[in-house]
C-alpha cells in the first residue's frame, strides 16, 4: 500500500474517501499542475477533487461545494451525452 | 521512479508528455472512476486528460481535441475568475 503523506489528504488506492475535511475554497490557477476528479465508488460516496500544485507536488482537496467545483463536476459527468 | 504500465500512457513523475498518441475519443461515463487533467508544464506543453477506469484501474488518454475534452479543460482553467 502506497501512502503519500500530505496535509488533509490521504492518497492510497481508493479504499475510503481521500478528503478528510471539506477542502480549500481557493487555489490560484497558476499554481496548479493537475486536477483529479474522483467519482463516487465503492470506497467513497462523494465526488472528490484533488489538486496537485506545481513545485513540490503538494496536493489539496478542493471544496466540492464551491461553484467552480460544482461546475467542473457537472462538466466532467457529461463525458458522453447529457 | 515509479512506472505503471498501461496502454498508450506512461505514468511517471511528469518528465514528459504522458499521452504518446492522440488518445481515445469515446469513454462511457459509467466506466470512469477518475479523470486527471494535467496542465501544461516544464515536462509537457500540452494539457492532457487521463481517465482511470473502474475495476482494474486501466488508464486511457482522452483525445484533448474532442468537444468534451475542450469544454472540460476550459472549465478547469477557470478555477479562479474568468
Tab-separated table of C-alpha atoms in Angstrom:
chain	number	residue	atom	x	y	z
A	1	UNK	CA	0.000	0.000	0.000
A	2	UNK	CA	1.443	3.318	-1.066
A	3	UNK	CA	0.657	6.275	1.247
A	4	UNK	CA	1.852	9.668	0.100
A	5	UNK	CA	1.696	11.937	3.202
A	6	UNK	CA	0.067	15.283	2.584
A	7	UNK	CA	-1.963	17.797	4.545
A	8	UNK	CA	-5.594	16.730	4.991
A	9	UNK	CA	-5.459	14.194	2.169
A	10	UNK	CA	-4.602	10.503	2.297
A	11	UNK	CA	-3.621	9.195	-1.133
A	12	UNK	CA	-3.956	5.437	-1.252
A	13	UNK	CA	-5.631	3.047	-3.629
A	14	UNK	CA	-9.150	4.297	-3.041
A	15	UNK	CA	-10.254	2.356	-0.023
A	16	UNK	CA	-12.056	5.295	1.511
A	17	UNK	CA	-12.641	8.974	0.911
A	18	UNK	CA	-9.428	10.841	0.186
A	19	UNK	CA	-10.519	14.188	1.560
A	20	UNK	CA	-10.834	14.026	5.312
A	21	UNK	CA	-12.024	17.627	5.617
A	22	UNK	CA	-14.123	19.972	3.464
A	23	UNK	CA	-11.101	21.061	1.466
A	24	UNK	CA	-9.956	24.519	0.447
A	25	UNK	CA	-12.165	27.019	-1.346
A	26	UNK	CA	-9.488	28.904	-3.208
A	27	UNK	CA	-6.462	27.798	-5.229
A	28	UNK	CA	-4.749	30.204	-7.636
A	29	UNK	CA	-4.908	28.694	-11.133
A	30	UNK	CA	-1.256	29.391	-11.938
A	31	UNK	CA	-0.136	27.259	-9.003
A	32	UNK	CA	-1.955	24.187	-10.302
A	33	UNK	CA	-0.226	21.388	-12.136
A	34	UNK	CA	-3.042	18.797	-12.116
A	35	UNK	CA	-6.693	18.378	-11.159
A	36	UNK	CA	-8.030	14.923	-10.296
A	37	UNK	CA	-11.766	14.318	-10.291
A	38	UNK	CA	-12.595	11.160	-8.342
A	39	UNK	CA	-16.133	9.966	-8.999
A	40	UNK	CA	-18.144	8.194	-6.291
A	41	UNK	CA	-17.395	4.486	-5.977
A	42	UNK	CA	-17.313	1.607	-3.528
A	43	UNK	CA	-14.626	3.348	-1.496
A	44	UNK	CA	-16.268	6.754	-1.219
A	45	UNK	CA	-19.730	8.012	-1.997
A	46	UNK	CA	-18.600	11.533	-2.769
A	47	UNK	CA	-17.089	13.104	-5.865
A	48	UNK	CA	-13.746	14.455	-4.723
A	49	UNK	CA	-11.462	16.964	-6.457
A	50	UNK	CA	-7.774	16.778	-5.639
A	51	UNK	CA	-5.476	19.493	-6.901
A	52	UNK	CA	-1.742	18.907	-7.312
A	53	UNK	CA	0.321	22.062	-7.063
A	54	UNK	CA	3.410	22.871	-9.080
A	55	UNK	CA	6.832	22.599	-7.487
A	56	UNK	CA	6.839	20.042	-4.713
A	57	UNK	CA	3.623	18.456	-5.947
A	58	UNK	CA	1.681	19.228	-2.786
A	59	UNK	CA	-1.914	18.024	-3.024
A	60	UNK	CA	-5.025	19.699	-1.658
A	61	UNK	CA	-8.684	18.819	-1.635
A	62	UNK	CA	-10.890	21.378	-3.314
A	63	UNK	CA	-14.161	22.033	-1.532
A	64	UNK	CA	-16.662	20.289	-3.795
A	65	UNK	CA	-19.333	22.764	-2.678
A	66	UNK	CA	-17.630	25.723	-4.344
A	67	UNK	CA	-19.271	26.913	-7.545
A	68	UNK	CA	-16.098	26.126	-9.502
A	69	UNK	CA	-16.052	22.545	-8.210
A	70	UNK	CA	-19.759	22.041	-8.896
A	71	UNK	CA	-19.366	23.312	-12.452
A	72	UNK	CA	-16.303	21.163	-13.089
A	73	UNK	CA	-18.039	18.046	-11.742
A	74	UNK	CA	-21.146	18.776	-13.836
A	75	UNK	CA	-18.979	19.156	-16.937
A	76	UNK	CA	-16.962	16.016	-16.157
A	77	UNK	CA	-20.140	13.970	-15.768
A	78	UNK	CA	-21.237	14.897	-19.270
A	79	UNK	CA	-18.386	12.935	-20.827
A	80	UNK	CA	-20.854	11.137	-23.060
A	81	UNK	CA	-24.169	12.705	-23.742
A	82	UNK	CA	-26.311	14.790	-21.403
B	1	UNK	CA	10.962	6.125	-10.460
B	2	UNK	CA	7.515	4.532	-10.470
B	3	UNK	CA	6.263	3.390	-13.885
B	4	UNK	CA	2.765	1.974	-14.020
B	5	UNK	CA	2.496	0.061	-17.328
B	6	UNK	CA	-0.612	0.862	-19.295
B	7	UNK	CA	-1.696	1.035	-22.925
B	8	UNK	CA	-0.508	4.195	-24.632
B	9	UNK	CA	0.145	6.054	-21.410
B	10	UNK	CA	3.295	6.232	-19.280
B	11	UNK	CA	2.554	7.363	-15.735
B	12	UNK	CA	5.678	8.695	-14.113
B	13	UNK	CA	6.529	11.881	-12.294
B	14	UNK	CA	5.847	14.178	-15.219
B	15	UNK	CA	9.140	14.224	-17.086
B	16	UNK	CA	7.461	14.270	-20.473
B	17	UNK	CA	4.049	14.054	-22.041
B	18	UNK	CA	2.016	11.155	-20.693
B	19	UNK	CA	-0.080	10.562	-23.772
B	20	UNK	CA	2.067	9.145	-26.531
B	21	UNK	CA	-0.799	9.065	-29.015
B	22	UNK	CA	-3.904	11.204	-29.659
B	23	UNK	CA	-5.957	9.258	-27.152
B	24	UNK	CA	-9.439	7.837	-27.397
B	25	UNK	CA	-12.484	9.865	-28.418
B	26	UNK	CA	-15.103	7.923	-26.527
B	27	UNK	CA	-15.279	6.574	-22.982
B	28	UNK	CA	-18.626	5.563	-21.450
B	29	UNK	CA	-19.208	7.683	-18.329
B	30	UNK	CA	-20.257	4.756	-16.126
B	31	UNK	CA	-16.909	3.055	-16.678
B	32	UNK	CA	-14.954	6.016	-15.305
B	33	UNK	CA	-13.561	6.144	-11.810
B	34	UNK	CA	-11.321	9.212	-12.135
B	35	UNK	CA	-10.391	11.996	-14.560
B	36	UNK	CA	-6.983	13.656	-14.311
B	37	UNK	CA	-6.404	16.988	-16.011
B	38	UNK	CA	-2.685	17.651	-16.399
B	39	UNK	CA	-1.959	21.258	-17.266
B	40	UNK	CA	0.991	22.224	-19.467
B	41	UNK	CA	4.271	22.440	-17.598
B	42	UNK	CA	8.021	22.020	-17.985
B	43	UNK	CA	7.578	18.360	-18.834
B	44	UNK	CA	4.864	18.706	-21.446
B	45	UNK	CA	3.445	21.671	-23.299
B	46	UNK	CA	0.030	20.114	-23.744
B	47	UNK	CA	-2.965	19.822	-21.437
B	48	UNK	CA	-3.573	16.094	-21.104
B	49	UNK	CA	-6.647	14.278	-19.806
B	50	UNK	CA	-6.117	10.822	-18.380
B	51	UNK	CA	-9.121	8.709	-17.479
B	52	UNK	CA	-8.887	5.889	-14.957
B	53	UNK	CA	-11.468	3.178	-15.474
B	54	UNK	CA	-13.278	1.249	-12.773
B	55	UNK	CA	-12.230	-2.298	-11.978
B	56	UNK	CA	-8.601	-2.897	-12.798
B	57	UNK	CA	-7.871	0.838	-12.900
B	58	UNK	CA	-6.833	0.833	-16.527
B	59	UNK	CA	-5.885	4.320	-17.713
B	60	UNK	CA	-6.536	5.885	-21.087
B	61	UNK	CA	-5.717	9.220	-22.630
B	62	UNK	CA	-8.746	11.177	-23.771
B	63	UNK	CA	-8.286	12.977	-27.074
B	64	UNK	CA	-7.984	16.597	-25.966
B	65	UNK	CA	-9.449	17.693	-29.306
B	66	UNK	CA	-12.872	16.203	-28.561
B	67	UNK	CA	-15.543	18.758	-27.656
B	68	UNK	CA	-15.947	17.146	-24.242
B	69	UNK	CA	-12.244	17.469	-23.507
B	70	UNK	CA	-12.116	21.059	-24.730
B	71	UNK	CA	-15.083	22.017	-22.549
B	72	UNK	CA	-13.624	20.277	-19.510
B	73	UNK	CA	-10.250	21.977	-19.957
B	74	UNK	CA	-11.937	25.372	-20.441
B	75	UNK	CA	-13.908	24.836	-17.248
B	76	UNK	CA	-10.884	23.610	-15.318
B	77	UNK	CA	-8.888	26.679	-16.316
B	78	UNK	CA	-11.496	28.957	-14.797
B	79	UNK	CA	-10.700	27.768	-11.284
B	80	UNK	CA	-10.350	31.354	-10.136
B	81	UNK	CA	-12.044	34.085	-12.050
B	82	UNK	CA	-12.640	34.337	-15.754
